[in-house]
GROMACS .gro file of N, CA and C in nm:
model
  459
    1MET      N    1   3.102  15.391  -8.581
    1MET     CA    2   3.051  15.260  -8.543
    1MET      C    3   3.119  15.209  -8.414
    2LYS      N    4   3.252  15.220  -8.410
    2LYS     CA    5   3.325  15.174  -8.292
    2LYS      C    6   3.286  15.257  -8.169
    3PHE      N    7   3.269  15.387  -8.187
    3PHE     CA    8   3.232  15.475  -8.077
    3PHE      C    9   3.095  15.439  -8.020
    4SER      N   10   2.998  15.414  -8.105
    4SER     CA   11   2.864  15.379  -8.058
    4SER      C   12   2.864  15.242  -7.989
    5PHE      N   13   2.948  15.148  -8.038
    5PHE     CA   14   2.960  15.019  -7.972
    5PHE      C   15   3.020  15.034  -7.833
    6LEU      N   16   3.121  15.121  -7.821
    6LEU     CA   17   3.184  15.148  -7.691
    6LEU      C   18   3.082  15.209  -7.594
    7ILE      N   19   3.004  15.304  -7.643
    7ILE     CA   20   2.898  15.365  -7.560
    7ILE      C   21   2.799  15.258  -7.515
    8PHE      N   22   2.759  15.170  -7.606
    8PHE     CA   23   2.666  15.063  -7.573
    8PHE      C   24   2.723  14.973  -7.463
    9ILE      N   25   2.849  14.934  -7.476
    9ILE     CA   26   2.913  14.848  -7.376
    9ILE      C   27   2.918  14.918  -7.240
   10LEU      N   28   2.957  15.043  -7.237
   10LEU     CA   29   2.963  15.117  -7.110
   10LEU      C   30   2.825  15.130  -7.047
   11LEU      N   31   2.725  15.158  -7.130
   11LEU     CA   32   2.588  15.168  -7.080
   11LEU      C   33   2.541  15.033  -7.023
   12ALA      N   34   2.572  14.925  -7.094
   12ALA     CA   35   2.533  14.791  -7.047
   12ALA      C   36   2.599  14.758  -6.914
   13ILE      N   37   2.726  14.790  -6.900
   13ILE     CA   38   2.798  14.764  -6.775
   13ILE      C   39   2.736  14.845  -6.661
   14THR      N   40   2.704  14.970  -6.687
   14THR     CA   41   2.642  15.056  -6.586
   14THR      C   42   2.507  15.001  -6.541
   15VAL      N   43   2.424  14.962  -6.637
   15VAL     CA   44   2.292  14.907  -6.604
   15VAL      C   45   2.307  14.777  -6.526
   16TYR      N   46   2.397  14.688  -6.570
   16TYR     CA   47   2.418  14.561  -6.502
   16TYR      C   48   2.465  14.582  -6.358
   17SER      N   49   2.562  14.670  -6.339
   17SER     CA   50   2.615  14.692  -6.204
   17SER      C   51   2.512  14.756  -6.112
   18SER      N   52   2.427  14.842  -6.165
   18SER     CA   53   2.325  14.904  -6.081
   18SER      C   54   2.215  14.806  -6.045
   19CYS      N   55   2.192  14.706  -6.128
   19CYS     CA   56   2.090  14.606  -6.098
   19CYS      C   57   2.143  14.499  -6.004
   20SER      N   58   2.270  14.468  -6.011
   20SER     CA   59   2.323  14.359  -5.931
   20SER      C   60   2.356  14.401  -5.788
   21ASN      N   61   2.379  14.528  -5.764
   21ASN     CA   62   2.406  14.575  -5.628
   21ASN      C   63   2.276  14.615  -5.563
   22LYS      N   64   2.270  14.601  -5.433
   22LYS     CA   65   2.153  14.644  -5.358
   22LYS      C   66   2.189  14.771  -5.285
   23PRO      N   67   2.171  14.885  -5.349
   23PRO     CA   68   2.206  15.009  -5.280
   23PRO      C   69   2.121  15.028  -5.156
   24GLY      N   70   2.183  15.077  -5.052
   24GLY     CA   71   2.109  15.104  -4.930
   24GLY      C   72   2.093  14.984  -4.839
   25THR      N   73   2.140  14.865  -4.879
   25THR     CA   74   2.129  14.749  -4.791
   25THR      C   75   2.233  14.765  -4.681
   26PRO      N   76   2.188  14.779  -4.557
   26PRO     CA   77   2.283  14.801  -4.448
   26PRO      C   78   2.371  14.678  -4.422
   27GLU      N   79   2.488  14.705  -4.375
   27GLU     CA   80   2.580  14.602  -4.330
   27GLU      C   81   2.554  14.581  -4.180
   28PRO      N   82   2.595  14.466  -4.125
   28PRO     CA   83   2.580  14.448  -3.981
   28PRO      C   84   2.663  14.553  -3.907
   29PRO      N   85   2.617  14.592  -3.790
   29PRO     CA   86   2.691  14.695  -3.716
   29PRO      C   87   2.819  14.639  -3.655
   30ASN      N   88   2.909  14.730  -3.623
   30ASN     CA   89   3.028  14.694  -3.548
   30ASN      C   90   2.983  14.658  -3.406
   31LEU      N   91   3.034  14.550  -3.353
   31LEU     CA   92   2.996  14.507  -3.219
   31LEU      C   93   3.123  14.495  -3.135
   32ARG      N   94   3.123  14.558  -3.019
   32ARG     CA   95   3.238  14.555  -2.929
   32ARG      C   96   3.199  14.482  -2.801
   33PRO      N   97   3.216  14.348  -2.800
   33PRO     CA   98   3.183  14.272  -2.679
   33PRO      C   99   3.261  14.325  -2.560
   34GLY      N  100   3.193  14.332  -2.448
   34GLY     CA  101   3.254  14.385  -2.327
   34GLY      C  102   3.242  14.536  -2.315
   35GLU      N  103   3.197  14.604  -2.422
   35GLU     CA  104   3.182  14.750  -2.421
   35GLU      C  105   3.040  14.793  -2.455
   36ASP      N  106   2.982  14.736  -2.561
   36ASP     CA  107   2.847  14.776  -2.603
   36ASP      C  108   2.742  14.721  -2.507
   37ALA      N  109   2.640  14.802  -2.483
   37ALA     CA  110   2.528  14.759  -2.399
   37ALA      C  111   2.409  14.723  -2.486
   38CYS      N  112   2.330  14.630  -2.440
   38CYS     CA  113   2.207  14.589  -2.507
   38CYS      C  114   2.108  14.706  -2.504
   39ASP      N  115   2.050  14.737  -2.619
   39ASP     CA  116   1.953  14.846  -2.627
   39ASP      C  117   1.820  14.813  -2.559
   40GLU      N  118   1.797  14.688  -2.524
   40GLU     CA  119   1.673  14.652  -2.454
   40GLU      C  120   1.695  14.643  -2.303
   41CYS      N  121   1.786  14.558  -2.259
   41CYS     CA  122   1.801  14.533  -2.115
   41CYS      C  123   1.916  14.612  -2.051
   42ARG      N  124   1.998  14.677  -2.134
   42ARG     CA  125   2.112  14.760  -2.090
   42ARG      C  126   2.228  14.681  -2.032
   43MET      N  127   2.224  14.548  -2.039
   43MET     CA  128   2.337  14.466  -1.996
   43MET      C  129   2.450  14.477  -2.098
   44ILE      N  130   2.573  14.463  -2.054
   44ILE     CA  131   2.687  14.464  -2.144
   44ILE      C  132   2.684  14.336  -2.230
   45ILE      N  133   2.708  14.352  -2.359
   45ILE     CA  134   2.711  14.237  -2.450
   45ILE      C  135   2.847  14.171  -2.437
   46ASN      N  136   2.849  14.053  -2.375
   46ASN     CA  137   2.975  13.983  -2.352
   46ASN      C  138   2.998  13.864  -2.445
   47GLU      N  139   2.892  13.798  -2.487
   47GLU     CA  140   2.908  13.678  -2.569
   47GLU      C  141   2.851  13.704  -2.709
   48LYS      N  142   2.941  13.723  -2.804
   48LYS     CA  143   2.900  13.759  -2.940
   48LYS      C  144   2.809  13.652  -3.002
   49ARG      N  145   2.828  13.525  -2.970
   49ARG     CA  146   2.751  13.418  -3.034
   49ARG      C  147   2.601  13.427  -3.004
   50PHE      N  148   2.562  13.502  -2.902
   50PHE     CA  149   2.420  13.520  -2.870
   50PHE      C  150   2.367  13.656  -2.918
   51ALA      N  151   2.456  13.743  -2.965
   51ALA     CA  152   2.420  13.881  -2.997
   51ALA      C  153   2.334  13.891  -3.123
   52ALA      N  154   2.259  14.001  -3.128
   52ALA     CA  155   2.173  14.032  -3.242
   52ALA      C  156   2.173  14.183  -3.260
   53ALA      N  157   2.124  14.227  -3.375
   53ALA     CA  158   2.121  14.370  -3.403
   53ALA      C  159   2.023  14.398  -3.515
   54TYR      N  160   1.988  14.524  -3.528
   54TYR     CA  161   1.923  14.565  -3.652
   54TYR      C  162   1.974  14.702  -3.691
   55VAL      N  163   1.963  14.728  -3.821
   55VAL     CA  164   2.006  14.856  -3.877
   55VAL      C  165   1.891  14.909  -3.960
   56THR      N  166   1.850  15.033  -3.932
   56THR     CA  167   1.741  15.094  -4.007
   56THR      C  168   1.793  15.146  -4.141
   57GLU      N  169   1.699  15.184  -4.227
   57GLU     CA  170   1.737  15.236  -4.358
   57GLU      C  171   1.825  15.361  -4.348
   58ASP      N  172   1.806  15.439  -4.242
   58ASP     CA  173   1.887  15.560  -4.226
   58ASP      C  174   2.018  15.535  -4.150
   59GLY      N  175   2.049  15.406  -4.123
   59GLY     CA  176   2.177  15.371  -4.063
   59GLY      C  177   2.179  15.363  -3.912
   60ASP      N  178   2.066  15.382  -3.846
   60ASP     CA  179   2.060  15.372  -3.700
   60ASP      C  180   2.072  15.225  -3.661
   61ALA      N  181   2.170  15.191  -3.578
   61ALA     CA  182   2.194  15.053  -3.537
   61ALA      C  183   2.155  15.033  -3.390
   62LYS      N  184   2.090  14.923  -3.362
   62LYS     CA  185   2.057  14.881  -3.226
   62LYS      C  186   2.121  14.744  -3.205
   63ARG      N  187   2.181  14.726  -3.089
   63ARG     CA  188   2.253  14.603  -3.056
   63ARG      C  189   2.189  14.536  -2.935
   64PHE      N  190   2.194  14.402  -2.933
   64PHE     CA  191   2.127  14.327  -2.826
   64PHE      C  192   2.214  14.210  -2.781
   65ASP      N  193   2.207  14.179  -2.651
   65ASP     CA  194   2.286  14.069  -2.597
   65ASP      C  195   2.219  13.934  -2.615
   66ASP      N  196   2.093  13.932  -2.657
   66ASP     CA  197   2.015  13.810  -2.671
   66ASP      C  198   1.916  13.832  -2.785
   67ILE      N  199   1.894  13.731  -2.867
   67ILE     CA  200   1.798  13.743  -2.976
   67ILE      C  201   1.660  13.779  -2.922
   68GLY      N  202   1.625  13.727  -2.806
   68GLY     CA  203   1.496  13.759  -2.744
   68GLY      C  204   1.484  13.907  -2.711
   69CYS      N  205   1.593  13.969  -2.668
   69CYS     CA  206   1.590  14.114  -2.642
   69CYS      C  207   1.561  14.191  -2.770
   70MET      N  208   1.621  14.147  -2.881
   70MET     CA  209   1.595  14.214  -3.009
   70MET      C  210   1.448  14.201  -3.047
   71LEU      N  211   1.392  14.083  -3.031
   71LEU     CA  212   1.252  14.062  -3.067
   71LEU      C  213   1.159  14.143  -2.978
   72LEU      N  214   1.190  14.150  -2.849
   72LEU     CA  215   1.110  14.229  -2.756
   72LEU      C  216   1.115  14.377  -2.794
   73TYR      N  217   1.234  14.428  -2.822
   73TYR     CA  218   1.252  14.568  -2.862
   73TYR      C  219   1.180  14.596  -2.994
   74LYS      N  220   1.193  14.503  -3.088
   74LYS     CA  221   1.126  14.515  -3.218
   74LYS      C  222   0.975  14.525  -3.201
   75ASN      N  223   0.919  14.443  -3.115
   75ASN     CA  224   0.774  14.444  -3.092
   75ASN      C  225   0.727  14.576  -3.031
   76LYS      N  226   0.811  14.638  -2.948
   76LYS     CA  227   0.774  14.766  -2.886
   76LYS      C  228   0.795  14.884  -2.980
   77MET      N  229   0.903  14.882  -3.057
   77MET     CA  230   0.941  14.999  -3.137
   77MET      C  231   0.896  14.993  -3.282
   78SER      N  232   0.872  14.875  -3.336
   78SER     CA  233   0.829  14.855  -3.475
   78SER      C  234   0.909  14.938  -3.576
   79PRO      N  235   1.041  14.920  -3.583
   79PRO     CA  236   1.120  14.999  -3.678
   79PRO      C  237   1.084  14.967  -3.822
   80GLU      N  238   1.065  15.069  -3.903
   80GLU     CA  239   1.031  15.052  -4.044
   80GLU      C  240   1.157  15.023  -4.125
   81GLY      N  241   1.149  14.925  -4.213
   81GLY     CA  242   1.257  14.899  -4.307
   81GLY      C  243   1.389  14.857  -4.247
   82ALA      N  244   1.389  14.798  -4.130
   82ALA     CA  245   1.514  14.757  -4.066
   82ALA      C  246   1.562  14.623  -4.123
   83THR      N  247   1.694  14.606  -4.124
   83THR     CA  248   1.755  14.478  -4.158
   83THR      C  249   1.804  14.417  -4.027
   84TYR      N  250   1.766  14.292  -4.004
   84TYR     CA  251   1.796  14.224  -3.878
   84TYR      C  252   1.915  14.131  -3.896
   85TRP      N  253   2.003  14.132  -3.795
   85TRP     CA  254   2.125  14.052  -3.796
   85TRP      C  255   2.133  13.969  -3.668
   86VAL      N  256   2.185  13.849  -3.681
   86VAL     CA  257   2.208  13.762  -3.565
   86VAL      C  258   2.345  13.699  -3.581
   87ASN      N  259   2.404  13.659  -3.472
   87ASN     CA  260   2.533  13.591  -3.479
   87ASN      C  261   2.512  13.441  -3.481
   88ASN      N  262   2.589  13.376  -3.566
   88ASN     CA  263   2.587  13.231  -3.572
   88ASN      C  264   2.640  13.178  -3.438
   89PHE      N  265   2.564  13.091  -3.377
   89PHE     CA  266   2.600  13.037  -3.245
   89PHE      C  267   2.733  12.963  -3.248
   90THR      N  268   2.764  12.896  -3.358
   90THR     CA  269   2.885  12.813  -3.360
   90THR      C  270   3.011  12.888  -3.397
   91ASN      N  271   3.001  13.000  -3.473
   91ASN     CA  272   3.126  13.069  -3.510
   91ASN      C  273   3.119  13.221  -3.491
   92SER      N  274   3.011  13.272  -3.436
   92SER     CA  275   2.993  13.415  -3.405
   92SER      C  276   3.000  13.507  -3.527
   93ALA      N  277   2.976  13.455  -3.647
   93ALA     CA  278   2.973  13.539  -3.767
   93ALA      C  279   2.832  13.596  -3.785
   94TRP      N  280   2.825  13.721  -3.831
   94TRP     CA  281   2.695  13.783  -3.856
   94TRP      C  282   2.621  13.709  -3.967
   95LEU      N  283   2.492  13.689  -3.946
   95LEU     CA  284   2.401  13.633  -4.046
   95LEU      C  285   2.284  13.728  -4.061
   96ASN      N  286   2.238  13.747  -4.184
   96ASN     CA  287   2.112  13.818  -4.203
   96ASN      C  288   2.005  13.728  -4.143
   97ALA      N  289   1.921  13.782  -4.056
   97ALA     CA  290   1.820  13.700  -3.987
   97ALA      C  291   1.727  13.628  -4.083
   98ASP      N  292   1.701  13.688  -4.200
   98ASP     CA  293   1.614  13.623  -4.298
   98ASP      C  294   1.678  13.497  -4.357
   99ASP      N  295   1.809  13.484  -4.348
   99ASP     CA  296   1.880  13.369  -4.402
   99ASP      C  297   1.914  13.265  -4.295
  100ALA      N  298   1.892  13.297  -4.170
  100ALA     CA  299   1.929  13.209  -4.059
  100ALA      C  300   1.815  13.115  -4.022
  101LEU      N  301   1.851  13.011  -3.951
  101LEU     CA  302   1.753  12.926  -3.882
  101LEU      C  303   1.774  12.948  -3.733
  102PHE      N  304   1.666  12.934  -3.658
  102PHE     CA  305   1.671  12.960  -3.514
  102PHE      C  306   1.632  12.834  -3.439
  103VAL      N  307   1.711  12.802  -3.339
  103VAL     CA  308   1.683  12.690  -3.251
  103VAL      C  309   1.633  12.751  -3.121
  104MET      N  310   1.512  12.711  -3.081
  104MET     CA  311   1.447  12.771  -2.964
  104MET      C  312   1.413  12.662  -2.863
  105SER      N  313   1.467  12.677  -2.741
  105SER     CA  314   1.441  12.581  -2.635
  105SER      C  315   1.468  12.646  -2.499
  106LYS      N  316   1.384  12.617  -2.404
  106LYS     CA  317   1.407  12.665  -2.266
  106LYS      C  318   1.532  12.602  -2.207
  107GLU      N  319   1.579  12.493  -2.268
  107GLU     CA  320   1.698  12.424  -2.219
  107GLU      C  321   1.828  12.493  -2.262
  108ILE      N  322   1.821  12.586  -2.358
  108ILE     CA  323   1.941  12.655  -2.405
  108ILE      C  324   1.962  12.779  -2.318
  109ASN      N  325   2.079  12.788  -2.258
  109ASN     CA  326   2.111  12.902  -2.172
  109ASN      C  327   2.165  13.018  -2.256
  110THR      N  328   2.086  13.124  -2.263
  110THR     CA  329   2.128  13.245  -2.333
  110THR      C  330   2.135  13.358  -2.230
  111PRO      N  331   2.200  13.470  -2.262
  111PRO     CA  332   2.222  13.574  -2.161
  111PRO      C  333   2.097  13.620  -2.086
  112MET      N  334   1.985  13.634  -2.152
  112MET     CA  335   1.864  13.679  -2.084
  112MET      C  336   1.757  13.569  -2.078
  113ALA      N  337   1.800  13.445  -2.096
  113ALA     CA  338   1.716  13.325  -2.077
  113ALA      C  339   1.601  13.312  -2.176
  114TYR      N  340   1.614  13.371  -2.295
  114TYR     CA  341   1.510  13.351  -2.397
  114TYR      C  342   1.526  13.218  -2.468
  115GLY      N  343   1.645  13.157  -2.463
  115GLY     CA  344   1.666  13.024  -2.519
  115GLY      C  345   1.660  13.018  -2.671
  116ILE      N  346   1.709  13.122  -2.739
  116ILE     CA  347   1.707  13.125  -2.885
  116ILE      C  348   1.850  13.144  -2.935
  117ILE      N  349   1.891  13.058  -3.028
  117ILE     CA  350   2.020  13.073  -3.093
  117ILE      C  351   1.999  13.067  -3.245
  118ALA      N  352   2.094  13.124  -3.319
  118ALA     CA  353   2.087  13.127  -3.465
  118ALA      C  354   2.196  13.038  -3.524
  119VAL      N  355   2.162  12.971  -3.633
  119VAL     CA  356   2.256  12.886  -3.705
  119VAL      C  357   2.237  12.908  -3.856
  120THR      N  358   2.327  12.851  -3.935
  120THR     CA  359   2.322  12.875  -4.078
  120THR      C  360   2.233  12.780  -4.156
  121GLY      N  361   2.211  12.660  -4.108
  121GLY     CA  362   2.133  12.567  -4.189
  121GLY      C  363   2.077  12.450  -4.111
  122LYS      N  364   2.008  12.362  -4.184
  122LYS     CA  365   1.939  12.248  -4.122
  122LYS      C  366   2.034  12.150  -4.057
  123LYS      N  367   2.150  12.128  -4.119
  123LYS     CA  368   2.246  12.033  -4.062
  123LYS      C  369   2.295  12.083  -3.926
  124GLU      N  370   2.331  12.210  -3.921
  124GLU     CA  371   2.378  12.270  -3.795
  124GLU      C  372   2.266  12.269  -3.690
  125ALA      N  373   2.145  12.305  -3.733
  125ALA     CA  374   2.031  12.305  -3.640
  125ALA      C  375   2.004  12.164  -3.590
  126GLY      N  376   2.012  12.066  -3.679
  126GLY     CA  377   1.986  11.927  -3.641
  126GLY      C  378   2.082  11.876  -3.536
  127SER      N  379   2.209  11.911  -3.548
  127SER     CA  380   2.307  11.864  -3.450
  127SER      C  381   2.281  11.927  -3.313
  128ILE      N  382   2.231  12.049  -3.310
  128ILE     CA  383   2.201  12.115  -3.182
  128ILE      C  384   2.073  12.059  -3.121
  129THR      N  385   1.972  12.034  -3.203
  129THR     CA  386   1.844  11.983  -3.149
  129THR      C  387   1.858  11.842  -3.093
  130LYS      N  388   1.964  11.771  -3.130
  130LYS     CA  389   1.989  11.639  -3.070
  130LYS      C  390   2.018  11.652  -2.922
  131SER      N  391   2.074  11.766  -2.882
  131SER     CA  392   2.110  11.788  -2.742
  131SER      C  393   1.996  11.849  -2.660
  132PHE      N  394   1.902  11.912  -2.726
  132PHE     CA  395   1.794  11.983  -2.656
  132PHE      C  396   1.659  11.949  -2.720
  133LYS      N  397   1.556  11.953  -2.639
  133LYS     CA  398   1.420  11.946  -2.693
  133LYS      C  399   1.392  12.087  -2.747
  134ALA      N  400   1.395  12.101  -2.880
  134ALA     CA  401   1.393  12.235  -2.937
  134ALA      C  402   1.310  12.242  -3.064
  135LYS      N  403   1.269  12.364  -3.097
  135LYS     CA  404   1.202  12.393  -3.223
  135LYS      C  405   1.303  12.459  -3.315
  136VAL      N  406   1.293  12.431  -3.444
  136VAL     CA  407   1.374  12.498  -3.545
  136VAL      C  408   1.280  12.583  -3.629
  137LEU      N  409   1.310  12.712  -3.635
  137LEU     CA  410   1.221  12.808  -3.701
  137LEU      C  411   1.298  12.902  -3.792
  138ASN      N  412   1.231  12.952  -3.898
  138ASN     CA  413   1.292  13.060  -3.974
  138ASN      C  414   1.256  13.191  -3.904
  139PHE      N  415   1.303  13.305  -3.956
  139PHE     CA  416   1.285  13.432  -3.886
  139PHE      C  417   1.138  13.472  -3.873
  140LYS      N  418   1.060  13.452  -3.978
  140LYS     CA  419   0.917  13.486  -3.970
  140LYS      C  420   0.845  13.400  -3.867
  141GLU      N  421   0.875  13.271  -3.868
  141GLU     CA  422   0.814  13.180  -3.770
  141GLU      C  423   0.857  13.216  -3.628
  142LEU      N  424   0.984  13.250  -3.611
  142LEU     CA  425   1.035  13.289  -3.479
  142LEU      C  426   0.962  13.412  -3.426
  143GLN      N  427   0.944  13.512  -3.510
  143GLN     CA  428   0.874  13.634  -3.467
  143GLN      C  429   0.732  13.603  -3.423
  144LYS      N  430   0.663  13.519  -3.497
  144LYS     CA  431   0.525  13.481  -3.463
  144LYS      C  432   0.523  13.402  -3.331
  145GLU      N  433   0.612  13.306  -3.318
  145GLU     CA  434   0.622  13.225  -3.195
  145GLU      C  435   0.655  13.312  -3.074
  146PHE      N  436   0.748  13.406  -3.093
  146PHE     CA  437   0.789  13.494  -2.983
  146PHE      C  438   0.672  13.581  -2.939
  147LYS      N  439   0.597  13.637  -3.034
  147LYS     CA  440   0.482  13.720  -2.999
  147LYS      C  441   0.379  13.641  -2.920
  148GLN      N  442   0.353  13.519  -2.963
  148GLN     CA  443   0.256  13.433  -2.893
  148GLN      C  444   0.304  13.402  -2.751
  149THR      N  445   0.432  13.372  -2.737
  149THR     CA  446   0.490  13.341  -2.606
  149THR      C  447   0.484  13.465  -2.517
  150GLU      N  448   0.516  13.581  -2.575
  150GLU     CA  449   0.516  13.707  -2.500
  150GLU      C  450   0.375  13.741  -2.450
  151LEU      N  451   0.274  13.717  -2.535
  151LEU     CA  452   0.136  13.746  -2.497
  151LEU      C  453   0.085  13.652  -2.387
  152SER      N  454   0.136  13.528  -2.385
  152SER     CA  455   0.090  13.433  -2.285
  152SER      C  456   0.159  13.450  -2.151
  153ASN      N  457   0.266  13.529  -2.147
  153ASN     CA  458   0.338  13.552  -2.019
  153ASN      C  459   0.284  13.669  -1.945
   0.00000   0.00000   0.00000
């Protein structure tokens, strides 16, 4: 009886741990400001707070000096199953792009002049939009807006 209970507990722990972890979810890539070049424009990535990246399911990482460069590259290459990462404008910490909010304005100076920065939430976005005439978008909205802007240029 004790042996079967022990087996049950071990099996339950195994099932729980396999369900709670997301195997294969890529981590943000290592970024070396001043050394890594943008995969779109080939400029050296100097300011981490504007940087973005994606990692494919097979671990291939692409790095960008501007969120706009990442979106442009994404539209051309259409990577399957990639996880997108952006740096928080205020503290340069990696954020999963699906969890970030984006402030978009021509008044924001970014490395390649796309005027897009990433933040963690509405409060942070609100404080930035007070300084600029800007739109606040989630990642899906940003991709749609960027495509429309790209087509009109």
